[in-house]
mmCIF file of C-alpha atoms and ligand atoms in Angstrom:
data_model
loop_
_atom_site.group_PDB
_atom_site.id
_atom_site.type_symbol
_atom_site.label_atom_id
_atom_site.label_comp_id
_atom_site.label_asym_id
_atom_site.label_seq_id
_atom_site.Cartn_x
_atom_site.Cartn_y
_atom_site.Cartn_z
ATOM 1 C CA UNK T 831 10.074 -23.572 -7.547
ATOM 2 C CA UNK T 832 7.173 -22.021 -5.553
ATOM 3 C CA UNK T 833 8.064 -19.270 -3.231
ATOM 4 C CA UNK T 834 6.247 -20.200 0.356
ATOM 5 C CA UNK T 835 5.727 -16.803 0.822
ATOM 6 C CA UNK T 836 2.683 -15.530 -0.902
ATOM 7 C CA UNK T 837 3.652 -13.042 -4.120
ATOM 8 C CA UNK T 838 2.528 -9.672 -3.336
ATOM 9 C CA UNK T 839 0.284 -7.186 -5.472
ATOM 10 C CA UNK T 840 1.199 -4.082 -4.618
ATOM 11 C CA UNK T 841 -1.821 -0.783 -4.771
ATOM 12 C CA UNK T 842 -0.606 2.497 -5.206
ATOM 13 C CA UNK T 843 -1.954 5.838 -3.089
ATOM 14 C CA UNK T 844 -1.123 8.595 -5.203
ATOM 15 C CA UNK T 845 -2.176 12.050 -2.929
ATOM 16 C CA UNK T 846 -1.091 15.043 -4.746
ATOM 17 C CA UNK T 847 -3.043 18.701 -3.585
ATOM 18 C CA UNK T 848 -5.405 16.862 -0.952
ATOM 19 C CA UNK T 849 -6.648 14.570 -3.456
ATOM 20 C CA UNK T 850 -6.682 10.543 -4.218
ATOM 21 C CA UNK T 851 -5.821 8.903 -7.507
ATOM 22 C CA UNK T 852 -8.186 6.617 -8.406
ATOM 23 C CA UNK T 853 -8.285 3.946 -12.014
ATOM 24 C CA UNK T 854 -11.357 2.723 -13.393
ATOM 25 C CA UNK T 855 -10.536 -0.992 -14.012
ATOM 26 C CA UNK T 856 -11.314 -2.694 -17.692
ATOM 27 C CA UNK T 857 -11.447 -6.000 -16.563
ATOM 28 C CA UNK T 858 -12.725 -8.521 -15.599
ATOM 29 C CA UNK T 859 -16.033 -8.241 -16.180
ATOM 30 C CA UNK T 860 -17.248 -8.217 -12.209
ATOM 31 C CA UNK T 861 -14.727 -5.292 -11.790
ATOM 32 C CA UNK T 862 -15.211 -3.652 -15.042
ATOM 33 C CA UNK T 863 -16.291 -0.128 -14.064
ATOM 34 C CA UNK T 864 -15.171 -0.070 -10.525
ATOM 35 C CA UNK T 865 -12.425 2.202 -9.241
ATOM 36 C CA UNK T 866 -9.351 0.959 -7.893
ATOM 37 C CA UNK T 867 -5.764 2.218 -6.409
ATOM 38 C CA UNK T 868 -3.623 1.894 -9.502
ATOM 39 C CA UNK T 869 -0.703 -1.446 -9.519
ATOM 40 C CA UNK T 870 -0.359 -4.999 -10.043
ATOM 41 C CA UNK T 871 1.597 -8.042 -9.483
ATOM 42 C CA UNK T 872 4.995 -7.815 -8.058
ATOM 43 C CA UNK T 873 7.378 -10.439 -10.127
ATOM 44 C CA UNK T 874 9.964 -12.285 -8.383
ATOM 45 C CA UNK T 875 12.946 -10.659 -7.596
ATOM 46 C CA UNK T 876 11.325 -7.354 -7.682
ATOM 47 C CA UNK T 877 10.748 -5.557 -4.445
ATOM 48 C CA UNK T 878 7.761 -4.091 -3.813
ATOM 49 C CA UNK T 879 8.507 -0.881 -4.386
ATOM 50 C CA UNK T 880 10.506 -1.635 -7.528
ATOM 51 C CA UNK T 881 7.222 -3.702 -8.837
ATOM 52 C CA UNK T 882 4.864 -0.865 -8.108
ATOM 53 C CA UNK T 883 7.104 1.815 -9.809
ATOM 54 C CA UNK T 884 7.325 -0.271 -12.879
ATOM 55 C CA UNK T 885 3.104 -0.953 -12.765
ATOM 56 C CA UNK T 886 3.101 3.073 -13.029
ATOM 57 C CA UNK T 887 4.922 3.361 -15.532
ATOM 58 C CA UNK T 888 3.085 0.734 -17.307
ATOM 59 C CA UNK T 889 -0.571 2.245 -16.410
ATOM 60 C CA UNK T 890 -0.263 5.746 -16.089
ATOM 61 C CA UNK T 891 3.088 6.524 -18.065
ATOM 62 C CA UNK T 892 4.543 8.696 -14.429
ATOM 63 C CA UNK T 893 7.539 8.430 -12.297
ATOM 64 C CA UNK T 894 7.086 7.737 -8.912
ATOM 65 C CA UNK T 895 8.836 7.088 -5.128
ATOM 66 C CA UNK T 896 7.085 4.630 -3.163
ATOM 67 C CA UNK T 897 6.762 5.640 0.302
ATOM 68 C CA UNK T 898 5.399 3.461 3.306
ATOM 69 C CA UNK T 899 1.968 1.225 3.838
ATOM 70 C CA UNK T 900 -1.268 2.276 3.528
ATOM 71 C CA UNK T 901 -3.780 0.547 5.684
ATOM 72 C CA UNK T 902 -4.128 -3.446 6.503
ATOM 73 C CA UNK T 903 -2.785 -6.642 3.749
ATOM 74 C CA UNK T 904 -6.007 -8.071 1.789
ATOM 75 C CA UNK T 905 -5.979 -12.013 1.623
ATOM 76 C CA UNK T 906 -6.667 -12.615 -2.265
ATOM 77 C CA UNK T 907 -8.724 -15.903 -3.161
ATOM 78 C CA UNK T 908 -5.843 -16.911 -5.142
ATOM 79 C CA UNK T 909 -3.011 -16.987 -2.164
ATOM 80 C CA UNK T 910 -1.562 -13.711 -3.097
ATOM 81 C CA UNK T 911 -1.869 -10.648 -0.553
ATOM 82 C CA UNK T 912 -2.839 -7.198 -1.768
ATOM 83 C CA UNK T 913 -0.857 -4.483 -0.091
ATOM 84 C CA UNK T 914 -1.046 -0.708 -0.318
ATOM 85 C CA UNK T 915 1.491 1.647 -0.232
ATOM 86 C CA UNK T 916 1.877 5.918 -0.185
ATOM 87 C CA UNK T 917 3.373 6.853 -3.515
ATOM 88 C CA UNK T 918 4.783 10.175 -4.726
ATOM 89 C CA UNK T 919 4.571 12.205 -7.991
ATOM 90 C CA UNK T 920 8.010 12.784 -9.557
ATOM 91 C CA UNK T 921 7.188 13.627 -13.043
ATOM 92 C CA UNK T 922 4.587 12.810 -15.314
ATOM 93 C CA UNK T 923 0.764 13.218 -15.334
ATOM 94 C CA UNK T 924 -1.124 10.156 -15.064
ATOM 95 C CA UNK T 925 -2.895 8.950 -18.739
ATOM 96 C CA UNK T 926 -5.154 5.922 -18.407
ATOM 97 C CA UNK T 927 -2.990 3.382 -20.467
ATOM 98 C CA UNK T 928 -4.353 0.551 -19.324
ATOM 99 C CA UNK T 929 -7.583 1.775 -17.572
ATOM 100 C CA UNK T 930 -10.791 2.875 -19.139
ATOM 101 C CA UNK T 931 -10.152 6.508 -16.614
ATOM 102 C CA UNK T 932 -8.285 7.564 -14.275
ATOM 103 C CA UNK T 933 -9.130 10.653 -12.134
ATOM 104 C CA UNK T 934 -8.660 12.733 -8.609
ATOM 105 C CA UNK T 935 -11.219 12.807 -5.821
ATOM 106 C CA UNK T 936 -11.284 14.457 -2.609
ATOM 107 C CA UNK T 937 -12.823 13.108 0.352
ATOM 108 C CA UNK T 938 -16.409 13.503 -0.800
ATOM 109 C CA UNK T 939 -15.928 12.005 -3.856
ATOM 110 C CA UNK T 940 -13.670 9.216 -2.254
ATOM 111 C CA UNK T 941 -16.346 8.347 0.076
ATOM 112 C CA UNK T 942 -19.100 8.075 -2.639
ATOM 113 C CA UNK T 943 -16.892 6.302 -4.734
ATOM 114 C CA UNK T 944 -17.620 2.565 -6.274
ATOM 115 C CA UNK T 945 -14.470 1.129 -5.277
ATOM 116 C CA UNK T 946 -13.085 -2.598 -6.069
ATOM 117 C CA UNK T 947 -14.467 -5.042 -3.086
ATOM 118 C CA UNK T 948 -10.900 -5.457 -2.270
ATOM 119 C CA UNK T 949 -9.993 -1.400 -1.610
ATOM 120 C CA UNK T 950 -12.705 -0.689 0.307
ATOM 121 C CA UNK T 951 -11.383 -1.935 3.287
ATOM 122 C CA UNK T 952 -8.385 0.820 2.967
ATOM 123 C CA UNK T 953 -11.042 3.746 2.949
ATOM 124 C CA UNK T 954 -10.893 5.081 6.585
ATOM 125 C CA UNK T 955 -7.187 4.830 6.015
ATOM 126 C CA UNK T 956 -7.334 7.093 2.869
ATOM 127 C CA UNK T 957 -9.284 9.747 4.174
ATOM 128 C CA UNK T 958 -7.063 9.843 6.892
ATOM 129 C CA UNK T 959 -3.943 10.522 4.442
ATOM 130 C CA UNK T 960 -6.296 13.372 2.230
ATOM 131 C CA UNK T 961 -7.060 15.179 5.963
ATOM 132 C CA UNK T 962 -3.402 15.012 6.844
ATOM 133 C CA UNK T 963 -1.987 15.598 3.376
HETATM 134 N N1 DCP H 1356 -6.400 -5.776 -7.201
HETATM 135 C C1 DCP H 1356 -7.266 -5.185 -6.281
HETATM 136 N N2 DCP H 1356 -7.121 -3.879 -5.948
HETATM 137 C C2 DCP H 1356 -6.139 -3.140 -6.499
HETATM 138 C C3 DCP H 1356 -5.251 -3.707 -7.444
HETATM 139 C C4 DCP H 1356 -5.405 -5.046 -7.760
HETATM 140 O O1 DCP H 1356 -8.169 -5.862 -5.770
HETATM 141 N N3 DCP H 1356 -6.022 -1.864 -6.139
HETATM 142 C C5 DCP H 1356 -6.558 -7.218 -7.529
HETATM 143 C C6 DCP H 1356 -7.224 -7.468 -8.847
HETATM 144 C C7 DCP H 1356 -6.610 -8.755 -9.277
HETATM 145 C C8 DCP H 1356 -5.220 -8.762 -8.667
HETATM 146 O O2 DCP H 1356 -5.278 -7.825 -7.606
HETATM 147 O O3 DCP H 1356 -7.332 -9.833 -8.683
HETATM 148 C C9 DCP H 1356 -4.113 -8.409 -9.639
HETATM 149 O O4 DCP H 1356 -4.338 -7.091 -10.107
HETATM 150 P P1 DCP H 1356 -4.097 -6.703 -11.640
HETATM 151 O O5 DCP H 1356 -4.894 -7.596 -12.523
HETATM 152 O O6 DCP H 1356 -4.329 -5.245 -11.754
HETATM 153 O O7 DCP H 1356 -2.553 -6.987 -11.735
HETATM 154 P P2 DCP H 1356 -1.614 -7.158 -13.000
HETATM 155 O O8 DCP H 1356 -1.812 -6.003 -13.920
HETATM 156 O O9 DCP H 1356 -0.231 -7.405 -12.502
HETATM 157 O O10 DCP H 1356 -2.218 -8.490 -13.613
HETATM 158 P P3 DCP H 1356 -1.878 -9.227 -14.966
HETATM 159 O O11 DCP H 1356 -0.390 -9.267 -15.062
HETATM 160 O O12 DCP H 1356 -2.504 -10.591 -14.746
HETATM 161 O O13 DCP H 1356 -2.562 -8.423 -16.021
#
């Protein structure tokens, strides 16, 4: 049975030494290229945080703790709501598994950035998190 509530992806924002993790996305094609916070679908009867932490591992091979939200939910077309959330580094460094790169940026860079349509929204909310990091 459908869940009313719409299924969650959840976005990952990895600050470690004043800077931002950001993944360059593979697919599909109108996103191929663009930069994105790192994560994916949470499955049923996965929290959030539980769903993200596995995504990690999955993308960038690292350990983290999920911490709170990062900036406003993003509607997707298909019913589900993108949500971003601070993460921590506990051990690993992130490897572009499932990404064509992955790499950090500082404010500068963030700001310049070509970020997915869908992340640009958060960006006043991550350079907030790099100043106070
Ligand atoms: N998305 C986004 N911004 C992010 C992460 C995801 O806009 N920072 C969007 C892209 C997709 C949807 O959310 O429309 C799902 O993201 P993924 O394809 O990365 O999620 P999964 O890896 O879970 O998908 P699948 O299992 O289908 O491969």
């Amino acid at each position: 049975m459908q869940s009313d509530e719409a299924r969650e992806v959840g976005a990952a924002a990895i600050v470690a030494g004043g800077r931002l993790l950001l993944a360059q996305r593979v697919g599909p094609p109108e996103l191929a290229g663009l930069w994105e916070l790192p994560g994916g679908k949470i499955e049923p009867g996965e929290t959030p945080a539980e769903g993200l932490r596995r995504e990690l591992v999955e993308e960038l091979g690292v350990l983290t703790a999920v911490g709170g939200r990062v900036g406003a939910d993003v509607p997707l077309p298909n019913g589900m709501v993108l949500r971003a959330y601070r993460v921590t580094l506990l051990d690993g460094e992130p490897a572009a598994l499932e990404h064509s790169a992955v790499r950090w940026v500082g404010p500068a860079e963030l700001s310049a950035a070509e970020l997915v349509p869908n992340d640009r929204v958060w960006l006043p909310d991550l350079l907030t998190l790099l100043r106070v990091e």
